[in-house]
CSV table of N, CA and C in Angstrom, one decimal:
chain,number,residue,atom,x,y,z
A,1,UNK,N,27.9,37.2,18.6
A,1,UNK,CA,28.4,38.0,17.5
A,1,UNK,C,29.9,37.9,17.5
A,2,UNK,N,30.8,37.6,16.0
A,2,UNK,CA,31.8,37.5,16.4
A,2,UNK,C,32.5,38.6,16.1
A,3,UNK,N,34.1,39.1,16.4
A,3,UNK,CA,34.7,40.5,16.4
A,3,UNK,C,34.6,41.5,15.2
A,4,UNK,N,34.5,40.5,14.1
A,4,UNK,CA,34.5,41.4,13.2
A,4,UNK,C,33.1,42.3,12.4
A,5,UNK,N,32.3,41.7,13.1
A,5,UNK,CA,30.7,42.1,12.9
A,5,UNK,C,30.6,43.1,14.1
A,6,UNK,N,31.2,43.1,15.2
A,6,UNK,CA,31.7,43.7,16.2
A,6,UNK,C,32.2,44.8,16.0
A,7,UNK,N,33.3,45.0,15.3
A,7,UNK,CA,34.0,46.4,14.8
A,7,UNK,C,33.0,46.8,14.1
A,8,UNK,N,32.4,46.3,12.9
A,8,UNK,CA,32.1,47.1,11.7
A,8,UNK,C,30.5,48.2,12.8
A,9,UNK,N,30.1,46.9,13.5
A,9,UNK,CA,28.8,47.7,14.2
A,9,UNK,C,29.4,49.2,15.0
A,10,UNK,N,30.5,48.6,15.5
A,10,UNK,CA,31.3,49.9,16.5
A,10,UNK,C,31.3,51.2,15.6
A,11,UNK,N,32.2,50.7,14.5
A,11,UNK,CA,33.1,52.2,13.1
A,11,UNK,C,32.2,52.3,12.3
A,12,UNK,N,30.7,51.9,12.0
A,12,UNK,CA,29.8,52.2,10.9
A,12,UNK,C,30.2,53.5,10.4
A,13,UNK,N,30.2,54.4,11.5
A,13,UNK,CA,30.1,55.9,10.7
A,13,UNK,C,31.1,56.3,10.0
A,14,UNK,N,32.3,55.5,10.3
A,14,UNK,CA,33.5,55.8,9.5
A,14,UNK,C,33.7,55.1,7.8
A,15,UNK,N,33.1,54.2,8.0
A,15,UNK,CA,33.0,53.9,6.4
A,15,UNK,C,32.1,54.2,5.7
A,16,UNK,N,31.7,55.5,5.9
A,16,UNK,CA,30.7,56.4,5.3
A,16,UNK,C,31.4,57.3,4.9
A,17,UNK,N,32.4,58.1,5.6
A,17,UNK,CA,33.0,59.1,5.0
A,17,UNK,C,33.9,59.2,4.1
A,18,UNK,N,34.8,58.2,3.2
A,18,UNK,CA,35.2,58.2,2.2
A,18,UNK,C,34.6,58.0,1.1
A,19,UNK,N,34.3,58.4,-0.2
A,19,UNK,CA,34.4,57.8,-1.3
A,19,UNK,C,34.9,56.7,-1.9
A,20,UNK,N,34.6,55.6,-2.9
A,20,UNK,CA,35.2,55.1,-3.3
A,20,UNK,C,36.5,55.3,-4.0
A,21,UNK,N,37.2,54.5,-4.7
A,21,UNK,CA,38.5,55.2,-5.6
A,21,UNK,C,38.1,55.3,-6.8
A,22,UNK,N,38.4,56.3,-7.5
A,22,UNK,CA,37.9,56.3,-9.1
A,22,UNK,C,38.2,55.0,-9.6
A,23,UNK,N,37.3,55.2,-10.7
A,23,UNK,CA,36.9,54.2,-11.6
A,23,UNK,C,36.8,52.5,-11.1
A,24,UNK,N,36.3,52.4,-9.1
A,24,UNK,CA,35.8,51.4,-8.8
A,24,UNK,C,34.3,51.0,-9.2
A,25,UNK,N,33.5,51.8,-9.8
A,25,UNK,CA,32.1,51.3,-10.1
A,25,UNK,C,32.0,50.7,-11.6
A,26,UNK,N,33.1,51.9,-12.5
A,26,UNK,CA,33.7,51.1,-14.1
A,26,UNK,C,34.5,49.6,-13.6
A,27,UNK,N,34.7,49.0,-12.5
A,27,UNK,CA,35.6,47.8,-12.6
A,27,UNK,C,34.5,47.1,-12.2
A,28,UNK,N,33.5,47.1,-11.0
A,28,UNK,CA,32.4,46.5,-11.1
A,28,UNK,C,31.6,46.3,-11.9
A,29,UNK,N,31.1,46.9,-12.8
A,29,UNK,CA,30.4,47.2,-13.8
A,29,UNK,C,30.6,45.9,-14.5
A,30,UNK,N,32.0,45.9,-14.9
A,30,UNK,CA,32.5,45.4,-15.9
A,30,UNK,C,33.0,43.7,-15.5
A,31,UNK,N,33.2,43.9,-14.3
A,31,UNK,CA,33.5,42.3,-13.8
A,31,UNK,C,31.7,41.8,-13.6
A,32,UNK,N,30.7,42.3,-13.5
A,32,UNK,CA,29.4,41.8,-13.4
A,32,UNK,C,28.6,41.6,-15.0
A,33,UNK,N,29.3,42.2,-15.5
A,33,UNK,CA,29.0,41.9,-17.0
A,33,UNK,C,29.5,40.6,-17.8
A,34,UNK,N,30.7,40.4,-17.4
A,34,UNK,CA,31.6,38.7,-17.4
A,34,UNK,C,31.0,37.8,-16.9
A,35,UNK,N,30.2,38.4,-15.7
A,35,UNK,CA,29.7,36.8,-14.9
A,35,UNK,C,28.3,37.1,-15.7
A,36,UNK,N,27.8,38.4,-16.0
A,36,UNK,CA,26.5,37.8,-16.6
A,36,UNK,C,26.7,37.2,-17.9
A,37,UNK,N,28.0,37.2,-18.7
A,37,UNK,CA,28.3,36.5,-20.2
A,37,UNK,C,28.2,35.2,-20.0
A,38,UNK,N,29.0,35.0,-18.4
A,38,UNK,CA,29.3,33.6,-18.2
A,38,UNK,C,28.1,32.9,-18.0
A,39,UNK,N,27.0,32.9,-17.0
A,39,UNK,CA,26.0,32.3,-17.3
A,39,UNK,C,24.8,32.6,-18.3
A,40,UNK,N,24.8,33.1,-19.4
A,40,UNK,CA,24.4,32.9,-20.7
A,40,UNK,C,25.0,32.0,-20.7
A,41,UNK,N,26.0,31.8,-21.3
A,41,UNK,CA,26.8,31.1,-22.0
A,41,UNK,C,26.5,29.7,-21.2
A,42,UNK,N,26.6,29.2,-19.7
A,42,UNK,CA,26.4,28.0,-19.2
A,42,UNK,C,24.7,27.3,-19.8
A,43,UNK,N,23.5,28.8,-19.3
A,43,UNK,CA,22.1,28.5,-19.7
A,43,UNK,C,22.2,27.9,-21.6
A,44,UNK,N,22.5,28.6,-22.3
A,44,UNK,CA,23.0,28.3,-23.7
A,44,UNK,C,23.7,27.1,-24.2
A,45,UNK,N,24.8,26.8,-23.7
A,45,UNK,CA,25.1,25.3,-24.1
A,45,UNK,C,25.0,24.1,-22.9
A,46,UNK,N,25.3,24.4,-21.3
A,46,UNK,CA,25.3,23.4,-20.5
A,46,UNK,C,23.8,23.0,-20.2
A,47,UNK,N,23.0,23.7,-20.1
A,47,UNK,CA,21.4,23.2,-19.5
A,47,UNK,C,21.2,22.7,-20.9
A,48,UNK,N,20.8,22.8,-22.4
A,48,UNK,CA,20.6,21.8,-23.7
A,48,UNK,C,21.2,20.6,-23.3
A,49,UNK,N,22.9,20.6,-23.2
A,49,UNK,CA,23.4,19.3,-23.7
A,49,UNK,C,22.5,18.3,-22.2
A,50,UNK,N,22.4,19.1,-21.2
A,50,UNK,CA,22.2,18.0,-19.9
A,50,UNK,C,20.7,17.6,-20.3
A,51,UNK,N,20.4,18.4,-21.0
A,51,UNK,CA,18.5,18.2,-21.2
A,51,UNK,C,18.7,17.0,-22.2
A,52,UNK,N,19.2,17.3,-23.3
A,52,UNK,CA,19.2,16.3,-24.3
A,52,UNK,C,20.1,14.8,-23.6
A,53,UNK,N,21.0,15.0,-23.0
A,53,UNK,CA,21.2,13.8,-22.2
A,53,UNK,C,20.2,13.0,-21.4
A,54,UNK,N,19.4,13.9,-21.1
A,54,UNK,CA,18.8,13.6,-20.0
A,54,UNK,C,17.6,12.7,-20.8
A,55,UNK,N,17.0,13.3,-22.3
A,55,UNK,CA,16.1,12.7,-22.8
A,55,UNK,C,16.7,11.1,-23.1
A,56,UNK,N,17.6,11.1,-24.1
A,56,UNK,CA,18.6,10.3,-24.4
A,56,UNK,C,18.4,9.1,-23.4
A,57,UNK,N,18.7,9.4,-22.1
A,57,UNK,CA,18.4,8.3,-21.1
A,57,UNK,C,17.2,7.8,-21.0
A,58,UNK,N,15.7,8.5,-20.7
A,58,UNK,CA,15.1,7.9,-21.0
A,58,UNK,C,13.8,7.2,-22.1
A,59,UNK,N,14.7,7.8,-23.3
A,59,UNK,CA,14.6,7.1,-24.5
A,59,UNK,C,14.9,5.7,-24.6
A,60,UNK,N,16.3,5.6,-23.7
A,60,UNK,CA,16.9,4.3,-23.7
A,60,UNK,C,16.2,3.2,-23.0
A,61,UNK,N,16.2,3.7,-21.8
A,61,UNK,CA,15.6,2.9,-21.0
A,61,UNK,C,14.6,1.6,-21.3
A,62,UNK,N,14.8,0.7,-20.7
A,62,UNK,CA,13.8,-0.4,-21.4
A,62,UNK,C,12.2,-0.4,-20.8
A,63,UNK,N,11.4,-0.3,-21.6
A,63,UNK,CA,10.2,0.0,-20.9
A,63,UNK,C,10.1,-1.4,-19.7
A,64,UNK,N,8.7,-0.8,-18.7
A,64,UNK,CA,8.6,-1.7,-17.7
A,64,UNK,C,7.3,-2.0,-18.0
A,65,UNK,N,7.4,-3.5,-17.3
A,65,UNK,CA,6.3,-5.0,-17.2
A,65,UNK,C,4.9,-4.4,-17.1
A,66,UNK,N,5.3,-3.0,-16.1
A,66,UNK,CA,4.1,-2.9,-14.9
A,66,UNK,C,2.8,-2.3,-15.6
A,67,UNK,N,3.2,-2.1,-16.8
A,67,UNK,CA,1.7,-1.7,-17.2
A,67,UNK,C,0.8,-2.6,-17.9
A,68,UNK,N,1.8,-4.2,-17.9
A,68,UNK,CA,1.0,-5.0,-18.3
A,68,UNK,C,-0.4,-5.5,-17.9
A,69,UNK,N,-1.4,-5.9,-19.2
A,69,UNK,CA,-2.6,-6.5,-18.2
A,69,UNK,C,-2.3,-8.1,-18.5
A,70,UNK,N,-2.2,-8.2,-17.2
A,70,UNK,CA,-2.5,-9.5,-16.9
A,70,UNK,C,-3.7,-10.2,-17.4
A,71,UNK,N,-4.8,-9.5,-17.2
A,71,UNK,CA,-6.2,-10.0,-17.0
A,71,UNK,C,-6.8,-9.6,-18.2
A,72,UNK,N,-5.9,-9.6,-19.1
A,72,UNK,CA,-7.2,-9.0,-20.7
A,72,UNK,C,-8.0,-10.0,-21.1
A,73,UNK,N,-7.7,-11.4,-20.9
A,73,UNK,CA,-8.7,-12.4,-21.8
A,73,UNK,C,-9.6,-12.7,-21.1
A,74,UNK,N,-9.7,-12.2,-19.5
A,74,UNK,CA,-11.4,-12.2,-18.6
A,74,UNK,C,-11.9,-12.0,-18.9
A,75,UNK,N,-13.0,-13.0,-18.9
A,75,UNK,CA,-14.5,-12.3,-18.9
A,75,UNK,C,-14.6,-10.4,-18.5
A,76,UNK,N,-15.5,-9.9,-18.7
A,76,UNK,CA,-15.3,-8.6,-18.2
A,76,UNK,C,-16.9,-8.5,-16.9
A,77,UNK,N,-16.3,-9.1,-16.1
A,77,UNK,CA,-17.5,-9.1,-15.2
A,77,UNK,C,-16.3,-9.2,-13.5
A,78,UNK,N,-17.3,-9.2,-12.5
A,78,UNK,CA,-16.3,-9.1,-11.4
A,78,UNK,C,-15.7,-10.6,-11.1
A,79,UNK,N,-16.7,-12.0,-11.6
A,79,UNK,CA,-16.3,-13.5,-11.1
A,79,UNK,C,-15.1,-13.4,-12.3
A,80,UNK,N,-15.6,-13.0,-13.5
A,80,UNK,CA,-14.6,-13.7,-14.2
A,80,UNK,C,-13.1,-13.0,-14.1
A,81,UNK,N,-12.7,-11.7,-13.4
A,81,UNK,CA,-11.8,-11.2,-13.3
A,81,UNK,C,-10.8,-11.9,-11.8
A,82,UNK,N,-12.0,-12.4,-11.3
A,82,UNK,CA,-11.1,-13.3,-10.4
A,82,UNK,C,-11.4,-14.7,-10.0
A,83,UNK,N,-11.7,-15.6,-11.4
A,83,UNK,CA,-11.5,-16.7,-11.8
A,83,UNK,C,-10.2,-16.2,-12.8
A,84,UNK,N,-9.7,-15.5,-13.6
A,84,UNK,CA,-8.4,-15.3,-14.2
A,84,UNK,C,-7.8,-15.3,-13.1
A,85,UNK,N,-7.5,-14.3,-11.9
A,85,UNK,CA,-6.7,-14.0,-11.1
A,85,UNK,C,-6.3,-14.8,-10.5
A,86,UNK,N,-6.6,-16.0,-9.6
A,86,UNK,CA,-6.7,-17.2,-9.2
A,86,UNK,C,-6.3,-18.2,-10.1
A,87,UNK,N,-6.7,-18.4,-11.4
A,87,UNK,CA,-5.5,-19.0,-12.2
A,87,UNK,C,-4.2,-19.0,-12.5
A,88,UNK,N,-4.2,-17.8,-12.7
A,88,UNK,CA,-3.2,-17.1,-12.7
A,88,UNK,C,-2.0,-17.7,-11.5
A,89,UNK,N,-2.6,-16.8,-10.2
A,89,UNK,CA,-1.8,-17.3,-9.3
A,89,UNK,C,-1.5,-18.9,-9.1
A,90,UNK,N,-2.4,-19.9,-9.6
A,90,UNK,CA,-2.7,-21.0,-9.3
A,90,UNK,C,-0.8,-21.9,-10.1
A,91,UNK,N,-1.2,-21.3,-11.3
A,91,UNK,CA,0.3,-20.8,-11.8
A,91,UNK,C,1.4,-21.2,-11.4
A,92,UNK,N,1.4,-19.4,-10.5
A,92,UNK,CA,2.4,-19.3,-10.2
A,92,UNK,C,2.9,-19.8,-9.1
A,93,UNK,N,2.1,-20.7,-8.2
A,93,UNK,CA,2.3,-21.3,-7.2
A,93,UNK,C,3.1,-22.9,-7.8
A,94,UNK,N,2.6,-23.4,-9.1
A,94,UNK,CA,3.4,-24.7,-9.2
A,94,UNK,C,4.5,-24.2,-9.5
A,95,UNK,N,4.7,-22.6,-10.5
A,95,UNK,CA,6.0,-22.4,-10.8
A,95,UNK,C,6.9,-22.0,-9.6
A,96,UNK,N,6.4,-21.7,-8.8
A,96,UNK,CA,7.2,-21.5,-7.5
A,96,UNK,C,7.9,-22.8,-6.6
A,97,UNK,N,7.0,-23.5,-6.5
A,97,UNK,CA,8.0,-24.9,-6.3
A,97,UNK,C,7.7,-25.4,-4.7
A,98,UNK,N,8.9,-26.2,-4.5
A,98,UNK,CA,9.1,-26.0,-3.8
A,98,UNK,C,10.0,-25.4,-2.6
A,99,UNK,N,10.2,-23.9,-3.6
A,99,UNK,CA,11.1,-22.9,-2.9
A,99,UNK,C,10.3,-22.3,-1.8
A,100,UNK,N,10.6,-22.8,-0.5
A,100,UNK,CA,10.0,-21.9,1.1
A,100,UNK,C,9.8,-20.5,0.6
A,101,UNK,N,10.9,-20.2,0.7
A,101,UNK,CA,11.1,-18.7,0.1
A,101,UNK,C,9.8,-17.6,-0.4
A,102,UNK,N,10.4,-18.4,-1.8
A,102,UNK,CA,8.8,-18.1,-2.9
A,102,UNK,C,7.7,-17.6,-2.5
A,103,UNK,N,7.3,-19.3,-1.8
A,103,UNK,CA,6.2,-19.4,-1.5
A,103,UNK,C,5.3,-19.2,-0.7
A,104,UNK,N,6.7,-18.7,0.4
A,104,UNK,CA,6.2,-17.5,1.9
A,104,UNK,C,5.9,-15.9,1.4
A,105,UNK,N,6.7,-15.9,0.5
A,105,UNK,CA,6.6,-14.4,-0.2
A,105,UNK,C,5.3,-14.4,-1.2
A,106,UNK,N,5.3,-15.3,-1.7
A,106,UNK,CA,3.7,-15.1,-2.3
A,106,UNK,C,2.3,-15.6,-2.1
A,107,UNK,N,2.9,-16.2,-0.4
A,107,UNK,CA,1.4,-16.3,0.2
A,107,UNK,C,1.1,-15.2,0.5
A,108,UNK,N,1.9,-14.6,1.4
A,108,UNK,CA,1.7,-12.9,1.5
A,108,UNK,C,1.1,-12.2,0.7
A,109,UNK,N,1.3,-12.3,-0.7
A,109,UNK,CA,1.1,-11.4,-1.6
A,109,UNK,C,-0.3,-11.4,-1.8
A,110,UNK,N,-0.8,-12.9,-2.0
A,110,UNK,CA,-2.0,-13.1,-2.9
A,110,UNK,C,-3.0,-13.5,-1.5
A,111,UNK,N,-2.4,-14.0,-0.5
A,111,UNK,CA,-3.7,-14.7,0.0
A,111,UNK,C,-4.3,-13.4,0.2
A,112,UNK,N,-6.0,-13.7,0.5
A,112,UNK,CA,-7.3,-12.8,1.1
A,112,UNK,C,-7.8,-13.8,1.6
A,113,UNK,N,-7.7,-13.3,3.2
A,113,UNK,CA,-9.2,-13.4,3.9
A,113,UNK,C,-10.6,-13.6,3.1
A,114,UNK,N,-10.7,-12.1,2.8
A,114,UNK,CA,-11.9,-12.3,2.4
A,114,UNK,C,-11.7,-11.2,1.1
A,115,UNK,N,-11.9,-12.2,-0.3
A,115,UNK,CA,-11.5,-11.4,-2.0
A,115,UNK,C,-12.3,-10.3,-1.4
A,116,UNK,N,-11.6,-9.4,-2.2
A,116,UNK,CA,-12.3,-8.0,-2.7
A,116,UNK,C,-13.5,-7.7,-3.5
A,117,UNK,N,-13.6,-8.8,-4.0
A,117,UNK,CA,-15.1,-8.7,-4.7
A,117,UNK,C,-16.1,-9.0,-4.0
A,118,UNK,N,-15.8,-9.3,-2.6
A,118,UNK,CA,-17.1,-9.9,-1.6
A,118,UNK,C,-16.9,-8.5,-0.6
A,119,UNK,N,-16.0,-7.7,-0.8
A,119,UNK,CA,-16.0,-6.1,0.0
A,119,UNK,C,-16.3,-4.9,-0.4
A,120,UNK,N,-16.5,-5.0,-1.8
A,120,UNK,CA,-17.0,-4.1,-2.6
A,120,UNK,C,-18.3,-3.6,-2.2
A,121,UNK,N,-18.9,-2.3,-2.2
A,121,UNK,CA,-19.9,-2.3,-2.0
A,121,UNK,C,-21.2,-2.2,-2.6
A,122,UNK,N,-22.3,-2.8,-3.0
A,122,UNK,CA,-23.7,-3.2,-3.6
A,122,UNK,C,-23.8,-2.0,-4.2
A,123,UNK,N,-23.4,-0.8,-4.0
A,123,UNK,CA,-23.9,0.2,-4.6
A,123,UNK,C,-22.9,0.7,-5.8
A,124,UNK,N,-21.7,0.2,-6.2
A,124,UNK,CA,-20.9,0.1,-7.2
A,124,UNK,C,-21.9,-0.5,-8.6
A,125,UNK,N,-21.7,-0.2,-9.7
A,125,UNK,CA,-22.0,-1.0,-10.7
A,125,UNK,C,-21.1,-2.3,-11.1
A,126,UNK,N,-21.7,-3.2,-12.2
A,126,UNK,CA,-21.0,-4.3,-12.4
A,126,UNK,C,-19.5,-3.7,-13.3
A,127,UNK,N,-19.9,-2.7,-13.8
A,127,UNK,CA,-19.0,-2.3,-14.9
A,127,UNK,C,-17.8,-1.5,-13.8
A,128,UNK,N,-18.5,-1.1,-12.8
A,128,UNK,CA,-17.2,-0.3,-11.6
A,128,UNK,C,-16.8,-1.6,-10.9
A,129,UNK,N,-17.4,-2.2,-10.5
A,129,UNK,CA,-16.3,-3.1,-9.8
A,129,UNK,C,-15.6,-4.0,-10.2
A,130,UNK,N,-15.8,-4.3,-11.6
A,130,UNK,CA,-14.5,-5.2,-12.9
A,130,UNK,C,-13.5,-3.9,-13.0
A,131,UNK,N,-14.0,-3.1,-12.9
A,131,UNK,CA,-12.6,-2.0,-13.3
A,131,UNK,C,-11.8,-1.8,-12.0
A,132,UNK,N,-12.2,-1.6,-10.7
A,132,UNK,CA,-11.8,-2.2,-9.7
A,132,UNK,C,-11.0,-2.9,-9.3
A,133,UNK,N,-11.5,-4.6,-9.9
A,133,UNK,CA,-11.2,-6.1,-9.4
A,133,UNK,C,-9.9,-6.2,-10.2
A,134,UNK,N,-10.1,-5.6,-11.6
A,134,UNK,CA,-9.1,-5.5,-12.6
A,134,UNK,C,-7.5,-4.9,-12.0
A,135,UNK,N,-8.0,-3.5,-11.7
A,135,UNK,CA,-6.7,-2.9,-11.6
A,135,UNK,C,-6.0,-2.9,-9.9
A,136,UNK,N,-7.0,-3.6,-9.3
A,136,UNK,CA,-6.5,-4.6,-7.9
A,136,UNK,C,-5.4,-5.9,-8.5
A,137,UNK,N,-6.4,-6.4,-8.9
A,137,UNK,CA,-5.4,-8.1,-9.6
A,137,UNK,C,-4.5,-7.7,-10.4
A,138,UNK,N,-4.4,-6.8,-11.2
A,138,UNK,CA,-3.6,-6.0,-12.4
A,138,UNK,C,-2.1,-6.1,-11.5
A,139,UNK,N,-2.0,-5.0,-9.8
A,139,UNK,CA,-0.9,-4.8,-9.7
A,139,UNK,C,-0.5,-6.1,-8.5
A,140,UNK,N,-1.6,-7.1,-8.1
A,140,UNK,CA,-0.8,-7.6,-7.6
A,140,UNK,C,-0.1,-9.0,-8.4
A,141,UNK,N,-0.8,-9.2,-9.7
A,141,UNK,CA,-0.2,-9.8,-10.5
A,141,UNK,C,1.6,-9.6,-10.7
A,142,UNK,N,1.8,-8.3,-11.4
A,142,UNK,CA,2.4,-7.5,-11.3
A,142,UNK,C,3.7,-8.1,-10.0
A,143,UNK,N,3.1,-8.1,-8.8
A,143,UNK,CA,4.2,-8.5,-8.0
A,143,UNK,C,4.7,-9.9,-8.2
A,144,UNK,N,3.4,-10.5,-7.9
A,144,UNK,CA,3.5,-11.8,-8.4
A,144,UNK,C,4.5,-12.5,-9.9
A,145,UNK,N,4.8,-11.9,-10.6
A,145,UNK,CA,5.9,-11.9,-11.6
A,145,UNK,C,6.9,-11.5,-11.9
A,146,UNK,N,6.6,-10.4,-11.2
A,146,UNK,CA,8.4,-10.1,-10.4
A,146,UNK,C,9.6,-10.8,-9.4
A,147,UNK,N,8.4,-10.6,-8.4
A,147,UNK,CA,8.9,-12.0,-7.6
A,147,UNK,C,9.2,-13.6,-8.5
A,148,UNK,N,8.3,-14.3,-9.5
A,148,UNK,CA,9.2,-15.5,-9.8
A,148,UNK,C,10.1,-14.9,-10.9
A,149,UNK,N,10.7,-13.9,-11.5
A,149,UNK,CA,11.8,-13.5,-11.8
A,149,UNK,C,12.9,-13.8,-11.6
């Protein structure tokens, strides 16, 4: 506790027994009514202009890649969404070169052990696991063209 939380606990009783001085509750009053003008006044013009800035920016903004489909001209079955996929990458592996780099970064990306359409399970429909296989290959495409960027 420091001293002056110290006094006040000691003299409590004594700052009970004065009154304030006239017309200190008309000065409060009146200085709390300023601050309440003042934030109107901030709510009223400063929160609009920062909102409408704020849209403004992402109005501007350039849309992004990521919602692109890669895979729209597939067949719509689970082989043919990854017979695109695999072309695709097949691709992007000659466009990659022979940059180590690249090519270490998008072995990572793409290889599988074992595709996801051989992990899927039997009890999925054909129509659930194209929608699946799709929005699997969808985002690693997705990296896949960022990376040759």
């Amino acid at each position: 506790m420091n001293s002056l939380e110290e006094y006040i606990r000691n003299n409590a009783a004594g700052f009970d027994t004065e009154l304030p001085p006239e017309g200190a509750e008309d000065r409060f009053l009146g200085k709390w009514e300023v601050v309440g003008r003042r934030r109107v006044r901030i709510f009223r013009t400063v929160l609009p202009a920062a909102a409408a800035a704020a849209l403004a920016v992402l109005l501007l903004l350039p849309k992004a890649d990521r919602s692109r489909d890669w895979l729209r001209g597939a067949e719509n079955t689970p082989e043919g969404i990854y017979r695109s996929y695999i072309a695709q990458v097949t691709k992007a592996w000659e466009k990659a070169g022979p940059d180590e780099s690249r090519s270490q970064q998008l072995l990572g990306l793409t290889d599988e052990a074992i595709p996801l359409a051989d992990q899927l399970p039997d009890e999925l429909s054909e129509a659930e696991k194209t929608a699946i296989l799709r929005e699997h290959y969808n985002a690693l495409l997705d990296g896949v063209h960022l990376l040759l960027k």
